[in-house]
PDB file of C-alpha atoms in Angstrom:
ATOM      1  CA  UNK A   1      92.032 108.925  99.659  1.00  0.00           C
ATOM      2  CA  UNK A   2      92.870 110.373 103.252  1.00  0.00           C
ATOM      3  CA  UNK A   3      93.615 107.760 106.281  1.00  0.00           C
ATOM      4  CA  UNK A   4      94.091 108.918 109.936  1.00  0.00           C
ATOM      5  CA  UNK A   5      97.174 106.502 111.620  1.00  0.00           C
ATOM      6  CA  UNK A   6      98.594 106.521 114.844  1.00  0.00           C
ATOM      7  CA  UNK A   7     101.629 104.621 116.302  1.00  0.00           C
ATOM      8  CA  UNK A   8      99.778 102.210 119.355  1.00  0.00           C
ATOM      9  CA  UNK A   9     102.007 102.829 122.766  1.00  0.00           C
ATOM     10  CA  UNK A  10     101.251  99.065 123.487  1.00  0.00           C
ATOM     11  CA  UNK A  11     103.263  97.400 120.851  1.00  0.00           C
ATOM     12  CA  UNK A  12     104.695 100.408 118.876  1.00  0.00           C
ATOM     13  CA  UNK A  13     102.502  99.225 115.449  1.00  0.00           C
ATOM     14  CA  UNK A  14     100.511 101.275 113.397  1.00  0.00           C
ATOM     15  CA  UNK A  15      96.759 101.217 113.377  1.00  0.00           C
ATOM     16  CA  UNK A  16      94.024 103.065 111.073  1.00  0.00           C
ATOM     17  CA  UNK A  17      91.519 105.430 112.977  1.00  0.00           C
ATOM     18  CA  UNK A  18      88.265 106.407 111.962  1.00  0.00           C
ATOM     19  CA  UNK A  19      88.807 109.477 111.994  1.00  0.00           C
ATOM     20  CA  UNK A  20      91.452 112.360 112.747  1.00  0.00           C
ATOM     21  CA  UNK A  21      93.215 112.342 116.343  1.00  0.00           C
ATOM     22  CA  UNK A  22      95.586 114.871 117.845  1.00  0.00           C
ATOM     23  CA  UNK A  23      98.599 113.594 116.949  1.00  0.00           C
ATOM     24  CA  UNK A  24      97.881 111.089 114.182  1.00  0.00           C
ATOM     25  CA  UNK A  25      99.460 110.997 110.693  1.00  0.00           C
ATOM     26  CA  UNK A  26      97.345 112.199 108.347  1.00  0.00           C
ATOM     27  CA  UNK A  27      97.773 110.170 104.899  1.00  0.00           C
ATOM     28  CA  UNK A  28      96.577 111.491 101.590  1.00  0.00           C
ATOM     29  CA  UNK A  29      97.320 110.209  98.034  1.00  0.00           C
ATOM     30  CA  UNK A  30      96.173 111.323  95.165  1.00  0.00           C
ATOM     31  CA  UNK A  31      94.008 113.531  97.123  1.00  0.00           C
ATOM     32  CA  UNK A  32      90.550 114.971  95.002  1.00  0.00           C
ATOM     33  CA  UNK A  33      90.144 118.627  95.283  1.00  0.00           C
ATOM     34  CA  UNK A  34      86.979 117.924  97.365  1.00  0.00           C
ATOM     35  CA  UNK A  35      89.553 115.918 100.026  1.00  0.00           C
ATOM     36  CA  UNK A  36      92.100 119.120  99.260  1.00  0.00           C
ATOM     37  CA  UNK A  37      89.177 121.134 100.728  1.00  0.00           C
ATOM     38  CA  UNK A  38      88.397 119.442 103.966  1.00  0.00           C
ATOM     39  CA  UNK A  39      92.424 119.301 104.699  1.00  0.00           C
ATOM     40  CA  UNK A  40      92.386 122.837 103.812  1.00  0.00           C
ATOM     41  CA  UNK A  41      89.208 123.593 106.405  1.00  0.00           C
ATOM     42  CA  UNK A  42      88.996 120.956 108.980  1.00  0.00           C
ATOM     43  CA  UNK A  43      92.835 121.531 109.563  1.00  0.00           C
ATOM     44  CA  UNK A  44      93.631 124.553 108.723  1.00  0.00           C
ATOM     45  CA  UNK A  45      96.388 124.113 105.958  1.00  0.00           C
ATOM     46  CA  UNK A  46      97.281 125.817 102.873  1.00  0.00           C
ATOM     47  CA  UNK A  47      95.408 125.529  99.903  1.00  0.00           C
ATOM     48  CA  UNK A  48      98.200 126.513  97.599  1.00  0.00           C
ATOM     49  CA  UNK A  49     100.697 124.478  99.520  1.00  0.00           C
ATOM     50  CA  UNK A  50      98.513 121.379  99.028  1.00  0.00           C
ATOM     51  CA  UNK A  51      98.096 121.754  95.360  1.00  0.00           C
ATOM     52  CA  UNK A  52     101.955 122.138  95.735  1.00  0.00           C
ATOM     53  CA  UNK A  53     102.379 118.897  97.410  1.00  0.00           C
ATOM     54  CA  UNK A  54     100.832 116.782  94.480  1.00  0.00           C
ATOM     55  CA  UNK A  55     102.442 118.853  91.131  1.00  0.00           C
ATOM     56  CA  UNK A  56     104.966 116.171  90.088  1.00  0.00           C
ATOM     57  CA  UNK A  57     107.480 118.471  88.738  1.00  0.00           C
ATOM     58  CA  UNK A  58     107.798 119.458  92.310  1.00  0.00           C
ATOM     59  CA  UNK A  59     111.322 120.364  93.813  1.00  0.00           C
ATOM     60  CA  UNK A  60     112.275 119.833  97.555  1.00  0.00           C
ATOM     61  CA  UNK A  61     111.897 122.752 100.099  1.00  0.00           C
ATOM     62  CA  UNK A  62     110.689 123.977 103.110  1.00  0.00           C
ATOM     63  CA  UNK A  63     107.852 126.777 103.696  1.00  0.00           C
ATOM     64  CA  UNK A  64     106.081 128.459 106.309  1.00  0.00           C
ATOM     65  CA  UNK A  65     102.951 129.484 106.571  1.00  0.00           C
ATOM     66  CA  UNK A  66     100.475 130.432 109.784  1.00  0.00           C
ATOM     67  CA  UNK A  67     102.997 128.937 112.017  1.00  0.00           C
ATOM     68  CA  UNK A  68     103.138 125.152 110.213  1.00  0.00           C
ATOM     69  CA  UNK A  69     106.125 124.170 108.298  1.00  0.00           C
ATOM     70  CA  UNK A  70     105.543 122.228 105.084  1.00  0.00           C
ATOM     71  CA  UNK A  71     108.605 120.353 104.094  1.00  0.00           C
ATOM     72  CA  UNK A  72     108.473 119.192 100.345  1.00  0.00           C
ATOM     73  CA  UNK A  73     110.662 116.362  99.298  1.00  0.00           C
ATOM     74  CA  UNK A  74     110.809 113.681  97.231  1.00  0.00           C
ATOM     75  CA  UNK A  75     110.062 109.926  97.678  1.00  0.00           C
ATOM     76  CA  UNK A  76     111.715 106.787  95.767  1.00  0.00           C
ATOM     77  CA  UNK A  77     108.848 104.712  93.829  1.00  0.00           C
ATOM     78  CA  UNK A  78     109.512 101.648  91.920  1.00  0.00           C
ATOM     79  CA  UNK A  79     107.236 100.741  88.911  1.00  0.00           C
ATOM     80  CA  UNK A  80     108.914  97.682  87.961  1.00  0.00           C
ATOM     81  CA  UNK A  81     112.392  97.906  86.565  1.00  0.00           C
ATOM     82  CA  UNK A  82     112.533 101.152  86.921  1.00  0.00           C
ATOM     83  CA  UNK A  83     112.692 103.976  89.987  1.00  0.00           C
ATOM     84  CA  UNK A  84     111.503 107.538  89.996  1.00  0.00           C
ATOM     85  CA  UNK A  85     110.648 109.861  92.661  1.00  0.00           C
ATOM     86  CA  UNK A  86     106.921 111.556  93.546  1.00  0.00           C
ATOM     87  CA  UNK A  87     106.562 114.674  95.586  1.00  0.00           C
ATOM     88  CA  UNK A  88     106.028 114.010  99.448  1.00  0.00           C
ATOM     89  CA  UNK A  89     104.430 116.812 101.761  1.00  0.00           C
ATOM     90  CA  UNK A  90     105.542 116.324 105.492  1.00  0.00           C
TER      91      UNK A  90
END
């Protein structure tokens, strides 16, 4: 699933858009390889880096690539008693 979000001047919340915006936060998770694609071609990112982004063995660190930085790191989840970490692509 991909969702556009931007930060509202007005009151400093966050609101969905429709669809991508200069400047908004572009949210994917669990990303299908069809979604992988249009990242990959409306936006100009890289494939490999993508595919990256959702192995969950993972490790944290930065690349570049065509002038974008891709910072990998990991993210705290909680499935019910217990915590564990999922990769995060910034």
């Amino acid at each position: 699933m991909i969702r556009y979000l931007q930060r509202t001047v007005k009151d400093e919340s966050v609101k969905e858009l429709e669809s991508f915006r200069t400047g908004c936060w572009i949210f994917a998770e669990n990303p299908s390889d069809s979604e992988l694609a249009l990242l990959t071609d409306a936006h100009g990112l890289e494939r490999g880096l993508l595919d990256d982004a959702i192995d969950p063995n993972e490790v944290p660190r930065v690349e570049s690539e065509g002038g974008v930085t891709y910072i990998f790191t990991r993210a705290p989840i909680k499935e019910g008693d217990d915590v564990s970490t999922t990769p995060l692509l910034i």
